[in-house]
């Protein structure tokens, strides 16, 4: 899809680069053939081709051009362009005009513009630049990633089973009910004090709750004023990584109240807050291991699962665009098959099943160990889940166990060629990045309910206060340059988005599937092809303008290295990451702190 503003995730079909004989744009491994032919020729011609692995270059952002989509210049005459004098005039004027036309056509096609998508609650946001052209495979977790559960229903039943187990152990649970509003993801349990705390990025506690009672600001200051939350001390702190943590946290905080009331029987032994946490964890673990919870969900998935009709088709688009898709889940085969059938099969075309989307499926993966070490690999060979030992995975297979290294070796894809998408910060995101250098994406469903624009504005304003004076002055004096650069990039985003929407329409047409909208489906073949050619040319000319401007960005601070705080137009430098991580103050001299 389109090259987007560089602060956001780059889509499937990135920016064009320059070639002596053709115009180039990043693309997956495919060649389009269209009925549009140049004047004087007959029959179908190759309008688009790909940069081969023997002729690739590196573009101005350091990305390989291997697999880029090319427009052959001899075909430009098909719609009255000579190739060398294409869309004459200053590129700023051409881009502004084409941007306006692209926005109009997007409206006509009923497709949201990039600016609207950017602030969508279902959007994608990046902490660093990612170009999906360089990604060969995309791996997905299942629970709370591909399968979205009704939190009240799923976690409510987990809570019920947990409380039943606590009752059988002798704990007083009468009168307690599941209250999901007590907890949000990202909080931290202080197992020593029986508290639930919210800390800032430096570990300072800003809010706290003891049991189910919020503590005053003064109480929080007196209790945590001289200490930081340190997640490395696992014996004390428990980070709520995922929505699966909600039921456990609610049960624990309610039982802390019972402990404070002296309601827990003495025959259970002397219990402190840490021992109570172990008891609650044991009760919830039994609810999962004994299988009653998942059996109930499998029998009535419609009560617990919230299917997304767009999700299966989005994965199908990725697959048809040349990406290799993986499913790597800790859930067992029977549960995985039941949930995926319920959520995916009815939305896929041409009697496809969910298995048809994936180049490899791995169940019972045992993450995070899956990313750290090797376990025995078994092939699931029957619909009943019977397995046999296996020593090498094959494309299209269904497996249990194994390791991430095995996946890499089987697909001959390694490291940052793989993007892994999951909902658990540690199990999915951190470990795959630390041990394998996979690119990662975190699913955070709760952000749909928050105001995104205000947070972005506030983050920008806060970042200004954290930059030392010399660099801040350089940023101030380069505002005109940066404003022009950002305008050009935004124009390219809109033009590129239209190109990618048209390309997706063409891709679906070749597969005899309807395009995104009725208007896009009804576009004439020649109109579709000529529009794509024209847009590619505009993006190529924009690149010629953007590249030197991007190189010059930051020269007012340091001609060689650019801005201290940044690595590229949007990405923060490693130094700034360390400043954020360790909470340093920066001084120009000791008498002048900068705030």
mmCIF file with all atom_site columns, N, CA and C in Angstrom, residues 61-83:
data_model
loop_
_atom_site.group_PDB
_atom_site.id
_atom_site.type_symbol
_atom_site.label_atom_id
_atom_site.label_alt_id
_atom_site.label_comp_id
_atom_site.label_asym_id
_atom_site.label_entity_id
_atom_site.label_seq_id
_atom_site.pdbx_PDB_ins_code
_atom_site.Cartn_x
_atom_site.Cartn_y
_atom_site.Cartn_z
_atom_site.occupancy
_atom_site.B_iso_or_equiv
_atom_site.pdbx_formal_charge
_atom_site.auth_seq_id
_atom_site.auth_comp_id
_atom_site.auth_asym_id
_atom_site.auth_atom_id
_atom_site.pdbx_PDB_model_num
ATOM 1  N N  . UNK A 1 61 ? 16.708 6.418  2.069   1.00 0.00 ? 61 UNK A N  1
ATOM 2  C CA . UNK A 1 61 ? 16.451 6.072  3.468   1.00 0.00 ? 61 UNK A CA 1
ATOM 3  C C  . UNK A 1 61 ? 17.192 4.812  3.887   1.00 0.00 ? 61 UNK A C  1
ATOM 4  N N  . UNK A 1 62 ? 18.105 4.336  3.020   1.00 0.00 ? 62 UNK A N  1
ATOM 5  C CA . UNK A 1 62 ? 18.883 3.152  3.350   1.00 0.00 ? 62 UNK A CA 1
ATOM 6  C C  . UNK A 1 62 ? 18.145 1.851  3.133   1.00 0.00 ? 62 UNK A C  1
ATOM 7  N N  . UNK A 1 63 ? 17.004 1.883  2.433   1.00 0.00 ? 63 UNK A N  1
ATOM 8  C CA . UNK A 1 63 ? 16.219 0.684  2.185   1.00 0.00 ? 63 UNK A CA 1
ATOM 9  C C  . UNK A 1 63 ? 16.598 0.068  0.844   1.00 0.00 ? 63 UNK A C  1
ATOM 10 N N  . UNK A 1 64 ? 16.638 -1.248 0.806   1.00 0.00 ? 64 UNK A N  1
ATOM 11 C CA . UNK A 1 64 ? 16.901 -1.948 -0.444  1.00 0.00 ? 64 UNK A CA 1
ATOM 12 C C  . UNK A 1 64 ? 15.768 -1.732 -1.424  1.00 0.00 ? 64 UNK A C  1
ATOM 13 N N  . UNK A 1 65 ? 16.101 -1.564 -2.708  1.00 0.00 ? 65 UNK A N  1
ATOM 14 C CA . UNK A 1 65 ? 15.071 -1.409 -3.739  1.00 0.00 ? 65 UNK A CA 1
ATOM 15 C C  . UNK A 1 65 ? 14.705 -2.740 -4.388  1.00 0.00 ? 65 UNK A C  1
ATOM 16 N N  . UNK A 1 66 ? 15.245 -3.835 -3.873  1.00 0.00 ? 66 UNK A N  1
ATOM 17 C CA . UNK A 1 66 ? 14.925 -5.154 -4.416  1.00 0.00 ? 66 UNK A CA 1
ATOM 18 C C  . UNK A 1 66 ? 13.428 -5.411 -4.309  1.00 0.00 ? 66 UNK A C  1
ATOM 19 N N  . UNK A 1 67 ? 12.810 -5.812 -5.398  1.00 0.00 ? 67 UNK A N  1
ATOM 20 C CA . UNK A 1 67 ? 11.380 -6.056 -5.407  1.00 0.00 ? 67 UNK A CA 1
ATOM 21 C C  . UNK A 1 67 ? 10.541 -4.838 -5.709  1.00 0.00 ? 67 UNK A C  1
ATOM 22 N N  . UNK A 1 68 ? 11.199 -3.685 -6.015  1.00 0.00 ? 68 UNK A N  1
ATOM 23 C CA . UNK A 1 68 ? 10.442 -2.481 -6.323  1.00 0.00 ? 68 UNK A CA 1
ATOM 24 C C  . UNK A 1 68 ? 9.652  -2.642 -7.619  1.00 0.00 ? 68 UNK A C  1
ATOM 25 N N  . UNK A 1 69 ? 8.504  -2.010 -7.648  1.00 0.00 ? 69 UNK A N  1
ATOM 26 C CA . UNK A 1 69 ? 7.664  -2.019 -8.843  1.00 0.00 ? 69 UNK A CA 1
ATOM 27 C C  . UNK A 1 69 ? 8.144  -0.956 -9.818  1.00 0.00 ? 69 UNK A C  1
ATOM 28 N N  . UNK A 1 70 ? 8.271  -1.305 -11.099 1.00 0.00 ? 70 UNK A N  1
ATOM 29 C CA . UNK A 1 70 ? 8.787  -0.403 -12.123 1.00 0.00 ? 70 UNK A CA 1
ATOM 30 C C  . UNK A 1 70 ? 7.699  -0.034 -13.126 1.00 0.00 ? 70 UNK A C  1
ATOM 31 N N  . UNK A 1 71 ? 7.749  1.204  -13.601 1.00 0.00 ? 71 UNK A N  1
ATOM 32 C CA . UNK A 1 71 ? 6.962  1.617  -14.757 1.00 0.00 ? 71 UNK A CA 1
ATOM 33 C C  . UNK A 1 71 ? 7.922  1.762  -15.927 1.00 0.00 ? 71 UNK A C  1
ATOM 34 N N  . UNK A 1 72 ? 7.752  0.971  -16.962 1.00 0.00 ? 72 UNK A N  1
ATOM 35 C CA . UNK A 1 72 ? 8.624  1.048  -18.123 1.00 0.00 ? 72 UNK A CA 1
ATOM 36 C C  . UNK A 1 72 ? 8.282  2.301  -18.928 1.00 0.00 ? 72 UNK A C  1
ATOM 37 N N  . UNK A 1 73 ? 9.312  3.117  -19.209 1.00 0.00 ? 73 UNK A N  1
ATOM 38 C CA . UNK A 1 73 ? 9.087  4.430  -19.800 1.00 0.00 ? 73 UNK A CA 1
ATOM 39 C C  . UNK A 1 73 ? 8.436  4.369  -21.179 1.00 0.00 ? 73 UNK A C  1
ATOM 40 N N  . UNK A 1 74 ? 8.679  3.297  -21.934 1.00 0.00 ? 74 UNK A N  1
ATOM 41 C CA . UNK A 1 74 ? 8.122  3.245  -23.288 1.00 0.00 ? 74 UNK A CA 1
ATOM 42 C C  . UNK A 1 74 ? 6.598  3.162  -23.280 1.00 0.00 ? 74 UNK A C  1
ATOM 43 N N  . UNK A 1 75 ? 6.033  2.793  -22.140 1.00 0.00 ? 75 UNK A N  1
ATOM 44 C CA . UNK A 1 75 ? 4.580  2.694  -22.070 1.00 0.00 ? 75 UNK A CA 1
ATOM 45 C C  . UNK A 1 75 ? 3.926  4.019  -21.697 1.00 0.00 ? 75 UNK A C  1
ATOM 46 N N  . UNK A 1 76 ? 4.709  5.031  -21.340 1.00 0.00 ? 76 UNK A N  1
ATOM 47 C CA . UNK A 1 76 ? 4.122  6.310  -20.943 1.00 0.00 ? 76 UNK A CA 1
ATOM 48 C C  . UNK A 1 76 ? 3.391  6.987  -22.106 1.00 0.00 ? 76 UNK A C  1
ATOM 49 N N  . UNK A 1 77 ? 3.836  6.703  -23.344 1.00 0.00 ? 77 UNK A N  1
ATOM 50 C CA . UNK A 1 77 ? 3.192  7.324  -24.496 1.00 0.00 ? 77 UNK A CA 1
ATOM 51 C C  . UNK A 1 77 ? 1.738  6.884  -24.647 1.00 0.00 ? 77 UNK A C  1
ATOM 52 N N  . UNK A 1 78 ? 1.376  5.804  -23.940 1.00 0.00 ? 78 UNK A N  1
ATOM 53 C CA . UNK A 1 78 ? 0.009  5.299  -24.034 1.00 0.00 ? 78 UNK A CA 1
ATOM 54 C C  . UNK A 1 78 ? -1.006 6.332  -23.574 1.00 0.00 ? 78 UNK A C  1
ATOM 55 N N  . UNK A 1 79 ? -0.556 7.249  -22.675 1.00 0.00 ? 79 UNK A N  1
ATOM 56 C CA . UNK A 1 79 ? -1.488 8.301  -22.275 1.00 0.00 ? 79 UNK A CA 1
ATOM 57 C C  . UNK A 1 79 ? -0.862 9.675  -22.427 1.00 0.00 ? 79 UNK A C  1
ATOM 58 N N  . UNK A 1 80 ? -0.052 9.824  -23.504 1.00 0.00 ? 80 UNK A N  1
ATOM 59 C CA . UNK A 1 80 ? 0.382  11.138 -23.934 1.00 0.00 ? 80 UNK A CA 1
ATOM 60 C C  . UNK A 1 80 ? 1.529  11.735 -23.170 1.00 0.00 ? 80 UNK A C  1
ATOM 61 N N  . UNK A 1 81 ? 2.386  10.953 -22.540 1.00 0.00 ? 81 UNK A N  1
ATOM 62 C CA . UNK A 1 81 ? 3.539  11.463 -21.793 1.00 0.00 ? 81 UNK A CA 1
ATOM 63 C C  . UNK A 1 81 ? 4.810  10.922 -22.424 1.00 0.00 ? 81 UNK A C  1
ATOM 64 N N  . UNK A 1 82 ? 5.858  11.791 -22.488 1.00 0.00 ? 82 UNK A N  1
ATOM 65 C CA . UNK A 1 82 ? 7.076  11.335 -23.141 1.00 0.00 ? 82 UNK A CA 1
ATOM 66 C C  . UNK A 1 82 ? 8.081  10.734 -22.169 1.00 0.00 ? 82 UNK A C  1
ATOM 67 N N  . UNK A 1 83 ? 7.765  10.692 -20.878 1.00 0.00 ? 83 UNK A N  1
ATOM 68 C CA . UNK A 1 83 ? 8.647  10.023 -19.930 1.00 0.00 ? 83 UNK A CA 1
ATOM 69 C C  . UNK A 1 83 ? 9.702  10.915 -19.345 1.00 0.00 ? 83 UNK A C  1
#
